[in-house]
């Protein structure tokens, strides 16, 4: 099952190692999914979809290897976008705020204080 292949530590390690290389768009979508999965109101079926996409994202075996210049994260973005389409109702303002705060920290935007406390285990 996809949520058995997903791990918090694998997710945060991948994001930290490849955030600049993957780009803001890929990381933002990954964070939206991650934080949506932490919300208590996200149903189990949606969490399964999310964990499937995030498991693919952190997997070292991709259709297009992540180290391939310019296109390495294209397949990851596709998997994340497909999952987002299915669970879009659970990507609320709280989820987007948590992701925006993390992006600001990592990509050097103006740092902001977190507006909301995450429900999950943020390992950063």
Short mmCIF file of N, CA and C in Angstrom, two decimals:
data_model
loop_
_atom_site.label_atom_id
_atom_site.label_comp_id
_atom_site.label_asym_id
_atom_site.label_seq_id
_atom_site.Cartn_x
_atom_site.Cartn_y
_atom_site.Cartn_z
N UNK A 1 0.83 -1.17 0.00
CA UNK A 1 0.00 0.00 0.00
C UNK A 1 0.89 1.25 0.00
N UNK A 2 0.43 2.30 -0.65
CA UNK A 2 1.25 3.50 -0.84
C UNK A 2 1.63 4.15 0.47
N UNK A 3 0.71 4.21 1.44
CA UNK A 3 1.06 4.88 2.68
C UNK A 3 2.08 4.08 3.49
N UNK A 4 2.28 2.82 3.17
CA UNK A 4 3.33 2.03 3.81
C UNK A 4 4.69 2.33 3.17
N UNK A 5 4.70 2.82 1.93
CA UNK A 5 5.93 3.15 1.23
C UNK A 5 6.36 4.59 1.50
N UNK A 6 5.47 5.37 2.08
CA UNK A 6 5.76 6.76 2.41
C UNK A 6 6.32 6.83 3.82
N UNK A 7 7.27 7.72 4.02
CA UNK A 7 7.76 7.99 5.37
C UNK A 7 8.01 9.48 5.53
N UNK A 8 7.73 9.97 6.72
CA UNK A 8 8.00 11.38 7.00
C UNK A 8 9.47 11.72 6.76
N UNK A 9 10.36 10.88 7.28
CA UNK A 9 11.78 11.18 7.14
C UNK A 9 12.22 11.15 5.67
N UNK A 10 11.70 10.19 4.90
CA UNK A 10 12.02 10.14 3.47
C UNK A 10 11.54 11.38 2.74
N UNK A 11 10.34 11.84 3.09
CA UNK A 11 9.79 13.05 2.48
C UNK A 11 10.66 14.26 2.78
N UNK A 12 10.94 14.50 4.07
CA UNK A 12 11.70 15.69 4.44
C UNK A 12 13.13 15.63 3.91
N UNK A 13 13.73 14.45 3.89
CA UNK A 13 15.07 14.33 3.32
C UNK A 13 15.08 14.68 1.84
N UNK A 14 14.12 14.16 1.08
CA UNK A 14 14.05 14.45 -0.35
C UNK A 14 13.84 15.94 -0.58
N UNK A 15 12.92 16.52 0.14
CA UNK A 15 12.62 17.94 -0.03
C UNK A 15 13.84 18.79 0.31
N UNK A 16 14.52 18.47 1.39
CA UNK A 16 15.70 19.25 1.77
C UNK A 16 16.83 19.11 0.76
N UNK A 17 17.06 17.90 0.28
CA UNK A 17 18.16 17.67 -0.66
C UNK A 17 17.91 18.26 -2.04
N UNK A 18 16.66 18.21 -2.49
CA UNK A 18 16.37 18.56 -3.88
C UNK A 18 15.47 19.79 -4.05
N UNK A 19 15.23 20.56 -2.99
CA UNK A 19 14.27 21.66 -3.11
C UNK A 19 14.66 22.67 -4.19
N UNK A 20 15.89 23.09 -4.22
CA UNK A 20 16.31 24.07 -5.24
C UNK A 20 16.30 23.45 -6.63
N UNK A 21 16.77 22.21 -6.72
CA UNK A 21 16.81 21.53 -8.02
C UNK A 21 15.40 21.24 -8.55
N UNK A 22 14.51 20.82 -7.66
CA UNK A 22 13.14 20.50 -8.08
C UNK A 22 12.38 21.77 -8.43
N UNK A 23 12.65 22.83 -7.72
CA UNK A 23 11.98 24.11 -7.97
C UNK A 23 10.80 24.32 -7.05
N UNK A 24 10.46 25.57 -6.94
CA UNK A 24 9.40 26.00 -6.02
C UNK A 24 8.06 25.34 -6.32
N UNK A 25 7.70 25.21 -7.60
CA UNK A 25 6.39 24.66 -7.96
C UNK A 25 6.24 23.21 -7.49
N UNK A 26 7.24 22.39 -7.72
CA UNK A 26 7.18 20.98 -7.31
C UNK A 26 7.12 20.89 -5.79
N UNK A 27 7.98 21.63 -5.11
CA UNK A 27 8.04 21.57 -3.65
C UNK A 27 6.75 22.12 -3.04
N UNK A 28 6.20 23.17 -3.60
CA UNK A 28 4.95 23.72 -3.09
C UNK A 28 3.83 22.68 -3.15
N UNK A 29 3.69 21.99 -4.29
CA UNK A 29 2.65 20.98 -4.43
C UNK A 29 2.87 19.81 -3.48
N UNK A 30 4.13 19.42 -3.32
CA UNK A 30 4.44 18.34 -2.38
C UNK A 30 4.07 18.74 -0.95
N UNK A 31 4.36 19.98 -0.59
CA UNK A 31 4.01 20.46 0.75
C UNK A 31 2.51 20.56 0.93
N UNK A 32 1.78 21.02 -0.08
CA UNK A 32 0.32 21.06 0.01
C UNK A 32 -0.22 19.67 0.33
N UNK A 33 0.27 18.68 -0.40
CA UNK A 33 -0.20 17.31 -0.18
C UNK A 33 0.20 16.82 1.21
N UNK A 34 1.43 17.06 1.59
CA UNK A 34 1.90 16.61 2.89
C UNK A 34 1.04 17.19 4.01
N UNK A 35 0.85 18.50 3.99
CA UNK A 35 0.08 19.14 5.06
C UNK A 35 -1.40 18.76 4.99
N UNK A 36 -1.94 18.55 3.81
CA UNK A 36 -3.34 18.09 3.71
C UNK A 36 -3.51 16.72 4.33
N UNK A 37 -2.51 15.85 4.18
CA UNK A 37 -2.58 14.51 4.77
C UNK A 37 -2.53 14.57 6.29
N UNK A 38 -1.98 15.64 6.85
CA UNK A 38 -1.89 15.78 8.30
C UNK A 38 -3.18 16.30 8.93
N UNK A 39 -4.08 16.82 8.11
CA UNK A 39 -5.31 17.41 8.62
C UNK A 39 -6.28 16.32 9.07
N UNK A 40 -6.90 16.49 10.23
CA UNK A 40 -7.83 15.47 10.72
C UNK A 40 -9.10 15.33 9.86
N UNK A 41 -9.45 16.37 9.11
CA UNK A 41 -10.67 16.30 8.29
C UNK A 41 -10.44 15.67 6.91
N UNK A 42 -9.22 15.33 6.58
CA UNK A 42 -8.93 14.68 5.29
C UNK A 42 -9.28 13.20 5.42
N UNK A 43 -10.20 12.72 4.56
CA UNK A 43 -10.63 11.33 4.68
C UNK A 43 -9.54 10.33 4.28
N UNK A 44 -9.72 9.12 4.72
CA UNK A 44 -8.72 8.07 4.51
C UNK A 44 -8.43 7.85 3.02
N UNK A 45 -9.47 7.87 2.17
CA UNK A 45 -9.25 7.64 0.74
C UNK A 45 -8.34 8.72 0.17
N UNK A 46 -8.53 9.98 0.62
CA UNK A 46 -7.72 11.09 0.12
C UNK A 46 -6.29 10.97 0.63
N UNK A 47 -6.14 10.53 1.87
CA UNK A 47 -4.79 10.32 2.40
C UNK A 47 -4.06 9.23 1.63
N UNK A 48 -4.79 8.20 1.21
CA UNK A 48 -4.17 7.13 0.40
C UNK A 48 -3.66 7.68 -0.93
N UNK A 49 -4.46 8.53 -1.56
CA UNK A 49 -4.05 9.16 -2.82
C UNK A 49 -2.81 10.03 -2.58
N UNK A 50 -2.85 10.81 -1.52
CA UNK A 50 -1.74 11.70 -1.19
C UNK A 50 -0.47 10.90 -0.92
N UNK A 51 -0.57 9.89 -0.08
CA UNK A 51 0.61 9.11 0.26
C UNK A 51 1.16 8.36 -0.95
N UNK A 52 0.28 7.97 -1.87
CA UNK A 52 0.75 7.34 -3.11
C UNK A 52 1.60 8.30 -3.93
N UNK A 53 1.12 9.53 -4.07
CA UNK A 53 1.87 10.53 -4.84
C UNK A 53 3.17 10.90 -4.14
N UNK A 54 3.12 11.05 -2.82
CA UNK A 54 4.32 11.41 -2.09
C UNK A 54 5.32 10.24 -2.05
N UNK A 55 4.83 9.02 -2.02
CA UNK A 55 5.73 7.85 -2.08
C UNK A 55 6.46 7.85 -3.42
N UNK A 56 5.74 8.17 -4.50
CA UNK A 56 6.38 8.26 -5.82
C UNK A 56 7.42 9.38 -5.82
N UNK A 57 7.06 10.49 -5.22
CA UNK A 57 7.95 11.65 -5.17
C UNK A 57 9.27 11.32 -4.46
N UNK A 58 9.21 10.58 -3.36
CA UNK A 58 10.44 10.28 -2.62
C UNK A 58 11.15 9.03 -3.12
N UNK A 59 10.51 8.28 -4.00
CA UNK A 59 11.11 7.05 -4.50
C UNK A 59 12.34 7.35 -5.36
N UNK A 60 13.41 6.59 -5.16
CA UNK A 60 14.59 6.79 -6.01
C UNK A 60 14.39 6.21 -7.42
N UNK A 61 13.35 5.42 -7.62
CA UNK A 61 13.07 4.82 -8.93
C UNK A 61 11.96 5.60 -9.61
N UNK A 62 12.33 6.52 -10.46
CA UNK A 62 11.38 7.37 -11.18
C UNK A 62 11.37 7.01 -12.65
N UNK A 63 10.29 7.40 -13.32
CA UNK A 63 10.24 7.26 -14.78
C UNK A 63 11.34 8.11 -15.41
N UNK A 64 11.54 9.29 -14.86
CA UNK A 64 12.62 10.19 -15.29
C UNK A 64 13.49 10.44 -14.06
N UNK A 65 14.74 10.00 -14.06
CA UNK A 65 15.59 10.18 -12.88
C UNK A 65 15.68 11.65 -12.47
N UNK A 66 15.59 11.89 -11.17
CA UNK A 66 15.59 13.26 -10.64
C UNK A 66 16.88 14.01 -10.93
N UNK A 67 17.95 13.32 -11.18
CA UNK A 67 19.22 13.98 -11.46
C UNK A 67 19.37 14.40 -12.91
N UNK A 68 18.39 14.06 -13.76
CA UNK A 68 18.42 14.46 -15.17
C UNK A 68 18.18 15.97 -15.25
N UNK A 69 19.11 16.72 -15.84
CA UNK A 69 18.96 18.18 -15.90
C UNK A 69 17.67 18.61 -16.61
N UNK A 70 17.03 19.62 -16.07
CA UNK A 70 15.85 20.30 -16.61
C UNK A 70 14.56 19.49 -16.57
N UNK A 71 14.58 18.19 -16.78
CA UNK A 71 13.33 17.43 -16.83
C UNK A 71 13.21 16.39 -15.73
N UNK A 72 14.17 16.32 -14.83
CA UNK A 72 14.21 15.26 -13.82
C UNK A 72 13.02 15.20 -12.90
N UNK A 73 12.35 16.31 -12.66
CA UNK A 73 11.22 16.32 -11.75
C UNK A 73 9.88 16.44 -12.47
N UNK A 74 9.89 16.34 -13.78
CA UNK A 74 8.66 16.45 -14.56
C UNK A 74 7.66 15.37 -14.18
N UNK A 75 8.12 14.13 -14.05
CA UNK A 75 7.22 13.05 -13.68
C UNK A 75 6.72 13.21 -12.25
N UNK A 76 7.56 13.72 -11.37
CA UNK A 76 7.13 13.97 -9.99
C UNK A 76 6.01 15.01 -9.97
N UNK A 77 6.19 16.09 -10.73
CA UNK A 77 5.17 17.13 -10.79
C UNK A 77 3.86 16.56 -11.34
N UNK A 78 3.95 15.69 -12.34
CA UNK A 78 2.75 15.07 -12.89
C UNK A 78 2.01 14.23 -11.85
N UNK A 79 2.74 13.45 -11.08
CA UNK A 79 2.13 12.63 -10.04
C UNK A 79 1.50 13.50 -8.96
N UNK A 80 2.20 14.56 -8.58
CA UNK A 80 1.66 15.48 -7.57
C UNK A 80 0.42 16.20 -8.08
N UNK A 81 0.46 16.63 -9.34
CA UNK A 81 -0.69 17.33 -9.93
C UNK A 81 -1.90 16.43 -10.02
N UNK A 82 -1.70 15.17 -10.39
CA UNK A 82 -2.83 14.22 -10.47
C UNK A 82 -3.45 14.03 -9.09
N UNK A 83 -2.62 13.89 -8.06
CA UNK A 83 -3.14 13.73 -6.71
C UNK A 83 -3.87 14.99 -6.26
N UNK A 84 -3.30 16.15 -6.57
CA UNK A 84 -3.95 17.41 -6.19
C UNK A 84 -5.33 17.55 -6.81
N UNK A 85 -5.46 17.11 -8.06
CA UNK A 85 -6.75 17.18 -8.73
C UNK A 85 -7.79 16.35 -7.98
N UNK A 86 -7.37 15.22 -7.47
CA UNK A 86 -8.29 14.32 -6.77
C UNK A 86 -8.65 14.80 -5.36
N UNK A 87 -7.75 15.51 -4.71
CA UNK A 87 -7.97 15.88 -3.30
C UNK A 87 -8.04 17.39 -3.10
N UNK A 88 -8.33 18.12 -4.14
CA UNK A 88 -8.30 19.58 -4.09
C UNK A 88 -9.18 20.18 -2.98
N UNK A 89 -10.25 19.52 -2.61
CA UNK A 89 -11.12 20.04 -1.55
C UNK A 89 -10.43 20.10 -0.20
N UNK A 90 -9.35 19.36 -0.04
CA UNK A 90 -8.65 19.30 1.24
C UNK A 90 -7.40 20.17 1.27
N UNK A 91 -7.17 20.91 0.19
CA UNK A 91 -6.07 21.87 0.13
C UNK A 91 -6.67 23.23 0.50
N UNK A 92 -6.81 23.47 1.79
CA UNK A 92 -7.47 24.68 2.26
C UNK A 92 -6.46 25.78 2.60
N UNK A 93 -6.95 26.88 3.13
CA UNK A 93 -6.08 28.02 3.46
C UNK A 93 -5.03 27.66 4.51
N UNK A 94 -5.39 26.81 5.46
CA UNK A 94 -4.43 26.40 6.49
C UNK A 94 -3.27 25.63 5.86
N UNK A 95 -3.59 24.71 4.97
CA UNK A 95 -2.57 23.91 4.27
C UNK A 95 -1.67 24.82 3.45
N UNK A 96 -2.27 25.74 2.70
CA UNK A 96 -1.48 26.65 1.87
C UNK A 96 -0.61 27.58 2.70
N UNK A 97 -1.10 28.00 3.86
CA UNK A 97 -0.33 28.86 4.74
C UNK A 97 0.89 28.13 5.30
N UNK A 98 0.69 26.90 5.72
CA UNK A 98 1.82 26.10 6.23
C UNK A 98 2.88 25.92 5.14
N UNK A 99 2.43 25.61 3.94
CA UNK A 99 3.36 25.43 2.82
C UNK A 99 4.08 26.74 2.49
N UNK A 100 3.35 27.83 2.47
CA UNK A 100 3.95 29.13 2.15
C UNK A 100 5.02 29.50 3.16
N UNK A 101 4.76 29.23 4.44
CA UNK A 101 5.76 29.53 5.46
C UNK A 101 7.02 28.71 5.25
N UNK A 102 6.88 27.44 4.93
CA UNK A 102 8.04 26.58 4.71
C UNK A 102 8.79 27.01 3.46
N UNK A 103 8.07 27.35 2.40
CA UNK A 103 8.71 27.82 1.16
C UNK A 103 9.49 29.10 1.41
N UNK A 104 8.93 30.00 2.19
CA UNK A 104 9.62 31.26 2.49
C UNK A 104 10.93 30.99 3.22
N UNK A 105 10.90 30.03 4.10
CA UNK A 105 12.11 29.67 4.84
C UNK A 105 13.17 29.07 3.92
N UNK A 106 12.78 28.16 3.05
CA UNK A 106 13.73 27.43 2.20
C UNK A 106 14.20 28.20 0.98
N UNK A 107 13.33 29.01 0.40
CA UNK A 107 13.68 29.69 -0.84
C UNK A 107 14.10 31.13 -0.62
N UNK A 108 14.28 31.52 0.63
CA UNK A 108 14.83 32.83 0.92
C UNK A 108 13.87 33.98 0.78
N UNK A 109 12.59 33.70 0.74
CA UNK A 109 11.61 34.77 0.73
C UNK A 109 11.61 35.41 2.11
N UNK A 110 10.89 36.47 2.23
CA UNK A 110 10.79 37.13 3.53
C UNK A 110 10.21 36.14 4.54
N UNK A 111 10.96 35.84 5.59
CA UNK A 111 10.47 34.89 6.58
C UNK A 111 9.23 35.41 7.30
N UNK A 112 8.33 34.52 7.58
CA UNK A 112 7.13 34.88 8.31
C UNK A 112 6.95 33.91 9.46
N UNK A 113 6.26 34.35 10.47
CA UNK A 113 5.91 33.47 11.58
C UNK A 113 4.80 32.54 11.09
N UNK A 114 4.85 31.25 11.44
CA UNK A 114 3.77 30.35 11.05
C UNK A 114 2.44 30.88 11.57
N UNK A 115 1.45 30.89 10.70
CA UNK A 115 0.13 31.39 11.07
C UNK A 115 -0.69 30.34 11.79
N UNK A 116 -0.40 29.09 11.49
CA UNK A 116 -1.14 27.99 12.11
C UNK A 116 -0.17 26.90 12.47
N UNK A 117 -0.51 26.14 13.46
CA UNK A 117 0.35 25.04 13.89
C UNK A 117 -0.06 23.78 13.13
N UNK A 118 0.92 23.05 12.54
CA UNK A 118 0.58 21.83 11.80
C UNK A 118 0.07 20.74 12.73
N UNK A 119 -0.81 19.92 12.19
CA UNK A 119 -1.34 18.78 12.94
C UNK A 119 -0.38 17.60 12.91
N UNK A 120 0.48 17.56 11.91
CA UNK A 120 1.37 16.41 11.72
C UNK A 120 2.71 16.63 12.37
N UNK A 121 3.63 15.83 11.95
CA UNK A 121 4.97 15.86 12.49
C UNK A 121 5.89 16.54 11.48
N UNK A 122 6.09 17.80 11.61
CA UNK A 122 6.97 18.57 10.74
C UNK A 122 8.38 18.38 11.26
N UNK A 123 9.22 17.69 10.50
CA UNK A 123 10.55 17.31 10.96
C UNK A 123 11.63 18.33 10.61
N UNK A 124 11.24 19.55 10.28
CA UNK A 124 12.26 20.52 9.89
C UNK A 124 12.45 21.56 10.95
#
